[in-house]
CSV table of C-alpha atoms (C1' of nucleotides) and ligand atoms in Angstrom, one decimal:
chain,number,residue,atom,x,y,z
A,13,MET,CA,-22.1,-24.5,-14.7
A,14,LEU,CA,-23.7,-21.2,-14.0
A,15,TYR,CA,-26.1,-19.5,-16.2
A,16,CYS,CA,-24.4,-16.3,-16.4
A,17,ASN,CA,-26.3,-14.8,-19.2
A,18,SER,CA,-26.4,-11.3,-18.0
A,19,MET,CA,-23.0,-10.1,-17.4
A,20,LYS,CA,-21.7,-6.6,-17.5
A,21,VAL,CA,-18.3,-5.2,-18.0
A,22,MET,CA,-17.4,-1.9,-16.4
A,23,PHE,CA,-14.2,0.1,-16.2
A,24,LYS,CA,-12.9,1.4,-12.9
A,25,CYS,CA,-10.5,4.2,-12.5
A,26,LEU,CA,-7.6,3.3,-10.3
A,27,TRP,CA,-6.3,6.8,-9.6
A,28,LYS,CA,-5.8,7.7,-6.0
A,29,ASN,CA,-9.2,8.2,-4.5
A,30,CYS,CA,-11.2,8.5,-7.7
A,31,GLY,CA,-12.7,5.1,-8.1
A,32,LYS,CA,-14.9,6.2,-10.9
A,33,VAL,CA,-16.7,3.5,-12.7
A,34,LEU,CA,-17.7,3.9,-16.3
A,35,SER,CA,-19.3,1.5,-18.7
A,36,THR,CA,-17.1,2.0,-21.7
A,37,ALA,CA,-13.4,1.9,-22.2
A,38,ALA,CA,-13.4,5.0,-24.2
A,39,GLY,CA,-15.2,6.8,-21.5
A,40,ILE,CA,-12.8,5.8,-18.8
A,41,GLN,CA,-9.9,6.6,-21.0
A,42,ARG,CA,-11.2,10.0,-21.7
A,43,HIS,CA,-11.9,10.5,-18.0
A,44,ILE,CA,-8.3,9.6,-17.1
A,45,ARG,CA,-6.8,11.7,-19.8
A,46,THR,CA,-8.8,14.8,-19.0
A,47,ILE,CA,-9.1,14.6,-15.2
A,48,HIS,CA,-6.0,12.9,-14.0
A,49,LEU,CA,-3.4,13.2,-16.8
A,50,GLY,CA,-4.6,16.7,-17.5
A,51,ARG,CA,-4.6,16.5,-21.2
A,52,ASN,CA,-7.0,18.4,-23.2
A,53,CYS,CA,-6.8,16.3,-26.3
A,54,ASP,CA,-10.0,16.2,-28.3
A,55,SER,CA,-10.5,12.5,-28.8
A,56,ASP,CA,-7.8,10.2,-29.9
A,57,CYS,CA,-4.4,11.2,-28.9
A,58,SER,CA,-3.9,8.4,-26.6
A,59,ASP,CA,-0.4,7.2,-26.2
A,60,GLY,CA,-1.6,4.4,-24.2
A,61,GLU,CA,-0.6,5.7,-20.8
A,62,GLU,CA,-4.1,5.9,-19.5
A,63,ASP,CA,-4.4,2.2,-19.9
A,64,PHE,CA,-2.4,1.9,-16.7
A,65,TYR,CA,-4.9,3.8,-14.6
A,66,TYR,CA,-8.1,1.8,-15.0
A,67,SER,CA,-9.1,-1.8,-14.8
A,68,GLU,CA,-11.8,-3.8,-16.3
A,69,ILE,CA,-14.3,-5.4,-13.9
A,70,LYS,CA,-16.9,-7.9,-14.7
A,71,LEU,CA,-20.1,-8.2,-12.7
A,72,HIS,CA,-23.4,-10.0,-12.9
A,73,THR,CA,-26.3,-7.8,-13.1
A,74,ASP,CA,-28.2,-10.1,-10.7
A,75,LEU,CA,-25.7,-10.2,-7.9
A,76,VAL,CA,-25.0,-6.6,-8.0
A,77,ALA,CA,-27.5,-5.7,-5.4
A,78,ASP,CA,-25.9,-7.5,-2.5
A,79,GLY,CA,-23.3,-9.9,-3.6
A,80,LEU,CA,-20.6,-8.0,-5.4
A,81,SER,CA,-18.6,-11.1,-4.8
A,82,SER,CA,-17.9,-11.9,-8.4
A,83,LEU,CA,-15.8,-9.0,-9.4
A,84,SER,CA,-12.6,-9.9,-11.1
A,85,PRO,CA,-10.3,-7.0,-12.1
A,86,VAL,CA,-8.2,-7.9,-15.0
A,87,SER,CA,-5.5,-6.0,-16.7
A,88,PRO,CA,-6.8,-3.8,-19.4
A,89,SER,CA,-3.9,-4.3,-21.7
A,90,ILE,CA,-5.5,-7.4,-23.3
A,91,LEU,CA,-8.9,-6.1,-23.9
A,92,SER,CA,-10.1,-5.9,-27.4
A,93,PRO,CA,-9.5,-2.6,-29.1
A,94,GLY,CA,-12.7,-2.7,-30.9
A,95,PRO,CA,-15.6,-0.4,-30.1
A,96,PRO,CA,-17.1,-1.0,-26.7
A,97,PRO,CA,-20.7,-2.2,-26.4
A,98,PRO,CA,-23.1,0.7,-26.4
A,99,SER,CA,-24.6,0.4,-23.0
A,100,PRO,CA,-24.8,3.7,-21.2
A,101,LEU,CA,-26.1,2.5,-17.8
A,102,PRO,CA,-25.7,5.7,-15.9
A,103,SER,CA,-25.7,6.3,-12.2
A,104,PHE,CA,-23.5,3.5,-11.3
A,105,ASN,CA,-20.6,5.4,-10.1
A,106,GLN,CA,-20.6,5.3,-6.3
A,107,LEU,CA,-22.4,2.1,-5.7
A,108,SER,CA,-20.6,1.3,-2.5
A,109,ASP,CA,-20.8,4.5,-0.7
A,110,SER,CA,-23.7,3.6,1.5
A,111,HIS,CA,-22.5,0.2,2.3
A,112,ARG,CA,-20.5,1.0,5.4
A,113,PRO,CA,-21.6,0.1,8.9
A,114,PRO,CA,-23.1,3.1,10.5
A,115,GLN,CA,-20.9,2.7,13.5
A,116,SER,CA,-17.7,4.1,12.2
A,117,SER,CA,-18.1,7.8,12.4
A,118,ASP,CA,-14.6,9.0,12.1
A,119,VAL,CA,-12.3,6.1,12.5
A,120,LYS,CA,-11.5,4.1,9.4
A,121,GLU,CA,-12.5,0.7,10.8
A,122,PRO,CA,-14.3,-0.4,14.0
A,123,HIS,CA,-11.4,-2.5,15.1
A,124,ALA,CA,-12.4,-3.9,18.4
A,125,GLY,CA,-10.2,-4.0,21.5
A,126,GLY,CA,-6.5,-3.6,21.5
A,127,THR,CA,-5.1,-7.0,22.1
A,128,THR,CA,-7.0,-9.0,19.5
A,129,PRO,CA,-4.6,-9.9,16.8
A,130,LEU,CA,-7.4,-9.5,14.2
A,131,SER,CA,-6.4,-12.3,11.9
A,132,ARG,CA,-8.2,-11.2,8.8
A,133,SER,CA,-8.0,-13.8,6.2
A,134,ALA,CA,-9.3,-13.6,2.7
A,135,PRO,CA,-9.2,-9.8,2.4
A,136,SER,CA,-10.3,-9.8,-1.2
A,137,ALA,CA,-14.0,-9.8,-0.2
A,138,LEU,CA,-14.1,-6.3,1.1
A,139,TYR,CA,-11.6,-5.0,-1.4
A,140,LEU,CA,-14.5,-3.7,-3.4
A,141,ILE,CA,-15.8,-1.5,-0.7
A,142,HIS,CA,-13.2,1.0,-1.6
A,143,THR,CA,-13.2,3.3,1.4
A,144,ASP,CA,-11.5,6.6,0.9
A,145,HIS,CA,-8.4,5.6,2.8
A,146,ALA,CA,-8.9,2.2,4.2
A,147,TYR,CA,-5.2,2.1,4.7
A,148,GLN,CA,-2.7,2.7,7.4
A,149,ALA,CA,-4.2,2.8,10.9
A,150,THR,CA,-4.3,-0.8,11.3
A,151,ALA,CA,-2.7,-0.4,14.6
A,152,PRO,CA,-4.4,0.4,17.9
A,153,VAL,CA,-4.0,4.0,18.9
A,154,SER,CA,-2.7,3.4,22.3
A,155,ILE,CA,0.6,5.0,22.9
A,156,PRO,CA,2.9,2.2,24.2
A,157,SER,CA,4.1,4.6,27.0
A,158,SER,CA,7.7,3.7,26.6
A,159,SER,CA,10.2,6.4,27.3
A,160,SER,CA,7.8,8.4,29.4
A,161,ASN,CA,9.0,11.9,30.0
A,162,SER,CA,9.9,13.0,33.4
A,163,SER,CA,7.2,15.6,33.6
A,164,GLY,CA,4.0,14.0,34.4
A,165,SER,CA,2.0,15.1,31.5
A,166,ALA,CA,-0.5,12.3,31.5
A,167,CYS,CA,-2.8,13.3,28.7
A,168,THR,CA,-1.0,12.6,25.4
A,169,SER,CA,-1.6,15.5,23.3
A,170,PHE,CA,-2.0,14.3,19.8
A,171,THR,CA,-1.6,17.6,17.8
A,172,PRO,CA,-4.3,16.8,15.2
A,173,SER,CA,-2.7,19.0,12.7
A,174,ASN,CA,-4.5,17.7,9.6
A,175,SER,CA,-7.2,15.1,9.9
A,176,SER,CA,-6.0,13.7,6.7
A,177,ASN,CA,-3.3,11.3,7.6
A,178,PHE,CA,-1.7,10.5,10.9
A,179,SER,CA,0.7,7.7,10.9
A,180,ILE,CA,1.1,5.8,14.1
A,181,SER,CA,3.7,3.4,12.7
A,182,TRP,CA,3.7,1.0,15.6
A,183,GLN,CA,7.0,-0.8,15.1
A,184,SER,CA,7.9,-3.7,17.3
A,185,PRO,CA,10.0,-2.5,20.2
A,186,PRO,CA,13.7,-3.5,20.2
A,187,VAL,CA,13.7,-6.9,21.9
A,188,THR,CA,17.4,-7.5,21.6
A,189,PHE,CA,17.7,-9.5,24.7
A,190,THR,CA,21.3,-10.5,25.0
A,191,GLY,CA,21.1,-12.4,28.2
A,192,ALA,CA,22.5,-10.0,30.7
A,193,THR,CA,23.9,-6.5,30.9
A,194,VAL,CA,27.1,-6.8,29.0
A,195,SER,CA,29.8,-5.4,31.1
A,196,PRO,CA,32.6,-4.3,28.7
A,197,SER,CA,35.3,-4.4,31.3
A,198,LYS,CA,37.8,-6.7,29.8
A,199,SER,CA,39.4,-7.7,33.0
A,200,GLN,CA,36.5,-9.7,34.1
A,201,GLY,CA,39.0,-12.1,35.8
A,202,PHE,CA,38.4,-15.6,34.7
A,203,GLY,CA,34.7,-16.2,35.0
A,204,GLU,CA,33.9,-15.6,31.5
A,205,GLN,CA,30.3,-16.8,31.4
A,206,ARG,CA,30.6,-17.3,27.8
A,207,SER,CA,27.5,-19.0,26.6
A,208,GLN,CA,24.6,-20.0,28.5
A,209,THR,CA,22.4,-20.9,25.6
A,210,ILE,CA,21.6,-17.5,24.3
A,211,ALA,CA,18.2,-18.4,23.3
A,212,VAL,CA,16.1,-15.3,22.8
A,213,LEU,CA,13.1,-16.7,24.5
A,214,SER,CA,11.0,-13.6,24.4
A,215,SER,CA,10.3,-13.3,20.7
A,216,PRO,CA,7.2,-14.9,19.5
A,217,PRO,CA,7.8,-16.3,16.0
A,218,ARG,CA,4.7,-14.8,14.5
A,219,ALA,CA,4.4,-11.5,16.2
A,220,THR,CA,1.0,-10.5,14.8
A,221,THR,CA,2.1,-9.7,11.3
A,222,ALA,CA,-1.1,-7.8,10.7
A,223,LEU,CA,0.0,-5.1,13.1
A,224,SER,CA,3.7,-5.0,12.8
A,225,ARG,CA,4.1,-3.9,9.2
A,226,LYS,CA,1.0,-2.4,7.7
A,227,VAL,CA,0.1,-5.5,5.6
A,228,ARG,CA,1.4,-4.5,2.3
A,229,GLY,CA,-1.1,-3.1,-0.2
A,230,GLU,CA,-2.9,-5.3,-2.6
A,231,GLY,CA,-3.1,-3.5,-5.9
A,232,LYS,CA,-0.4,-3.0,-8.4
A,233,LYS,CA,1.9,-0.2,-7.8
A,234,CYS,CA,3.9,1.9,-10.3
A,235,ARG,CA,6.7,-0.5,-10.3
A,236,LYS,CA,4.7,-3.4,-11.5
A,237,VAL,CA,2.4,-1.4,-13.7
A,238,TYR,CA,5.1,0.5,-15.7
A,239,GLY,CA,8.0,-1.9,-15.2
A,240,MET,CA,11.6,-1.3,-14.5
A,241,GLU,CA,12.3,0.1,-18.0
A,242,ASN,CA,9.7,2.8,-17.6
A,243,ARG,CA,11.0,4.0,-14.3
A,244,ASP,CA,10.6,7.6,-15.1
A,245,MET,CA,6.9,7.1,-15.3
A,246,TRP,CA,6.6,6.0,-11.7
A,247,CYS,CA,5.4,8.3,-9.1
A,248,THR,CA,8.1,10.0,-7.0
A,249,ALA,CA,7.4,7.9,-4.0
A,250,CYS,CA,7.9,4.7,-5.9
A,251,ARG,CA,11.0,6.0,-7.4
A,252,TRP,CA,12.4,6.6,-4.0
A,253,LYS,CA,11.1,3.2,-2.7
A,254,LYS,CA,8.6,4.9,-0.5
A,255,ALA,CA,4.9,4.2,-0.1
A,256,CYS,CA,3.2,4.7,-3.5
A,257,GLN,CA,1.1,7.8,-3.6
A,258,ARG,CA,-0.5,7.2,-6.9
A,259,PHE,CA,-2.1,3.9,-6.4
A,260,THR,CA,-3.1,4.1,-2.8
A,261,ASP,CA,-5.2,1.1,-2.1
B,4,DG,C1',13.2,-14.2,-6.9
B,5,DG,C1',10.1,-10.1,-7.3
B,6,DT,C1',7.7,-6.4,-4.9
B,7,DG,C1',6.3,-2.7,-1.6
B,8,DC,C1',8.4,0.3,1.5
B,9,DC,C1',10.6,1.7,6.2
B,10,DG,C1',14.6,3.4,7.9
B,11,DG,C1',18.7,5.5,7.1
B,12,DG,C1',22.1,7.5,4.3
B,13,DT,C1',23.9,11.3,1.1
B,14,DG,C1',24.2,16.1,-1.4
C,17,DC,C1',14.5,19.4,1.6
C,18,DA,C1',15.1,15.9,-2.8
C,19,DC,C1',17.2,11.7,-3.8
C,20,DC,C1',18.9,7.1,-3.3
C,21,DC,C1',19.6,2.5,-1.4
C,22,DG,C1',20.0,-1.5,2.1
C,23,DG,C1',17.4,-4.5,4.0
C,24,DC,C1',13.2,-6.6,5.4
C,25,DA,C1',8.5,-8.7,5.2
C,26,DC,C1',5.7,-10.3,2.2
C,27,DC,C1',4.0,-12.7,-2.2
D,2,LIG,ZN1,3.6,4.8,-7.2
DNA sequence: GGTGCCGGGTG
DNA sequence: CACCCGGCACC
């Protein structure tokens, strides 16, 4: 067994890019009420909604310097409603801001080469890094050059309208290989080359799942947080079955 | 089977 | 545009 004498409980805001960490539950609740929910209630008019927007994290005070490997976010709905332990512990908010490799200047991740499948297993280790938008842009930025226009404009103008979000959405190309060019002429005569073992031989079974479909986000989204019965509390994107825009992880 | 969400549909 | 849903990959 470990001698985990010194353990600390913090509360992390789950709102979009906030990531604020406070040491008391009352503090994070007030933060969420005033900042995100926009309520100017004085103290205790909590209808419990702000409980959805933060999570409790435990961390050892020893390992906090380098490890940060023992952080287990648990749902705050079961935490004791009693008064939180009075331990201010300030200046702990952005602990992981200077923890990035100095190489990535603009791009989200270094992401070597184009053809490496980048089999990233056990992603929970770097979940705590909490980059601003470490999300979408898991695909190489090389235009697949399919359907090249007749005019020879080689340089692909990207039109960097807003540097906020550009979605490449590298979908797998339509590989519906049906054997040969189906000729719809019904009077083919007699040679109806019916079946010649239509085995789609050019479709790898595991077509790099990391790239094909954006590797679904980790954290809970509105649907799981609020539940089906509270659907009107979801964000609009979740209601329309689009990518959640409240809990972007 | 539940969940996140892309693509496509409707007004 | 807002809004909804089928279907799919992922747990
Ligand atoms: Zn949402």
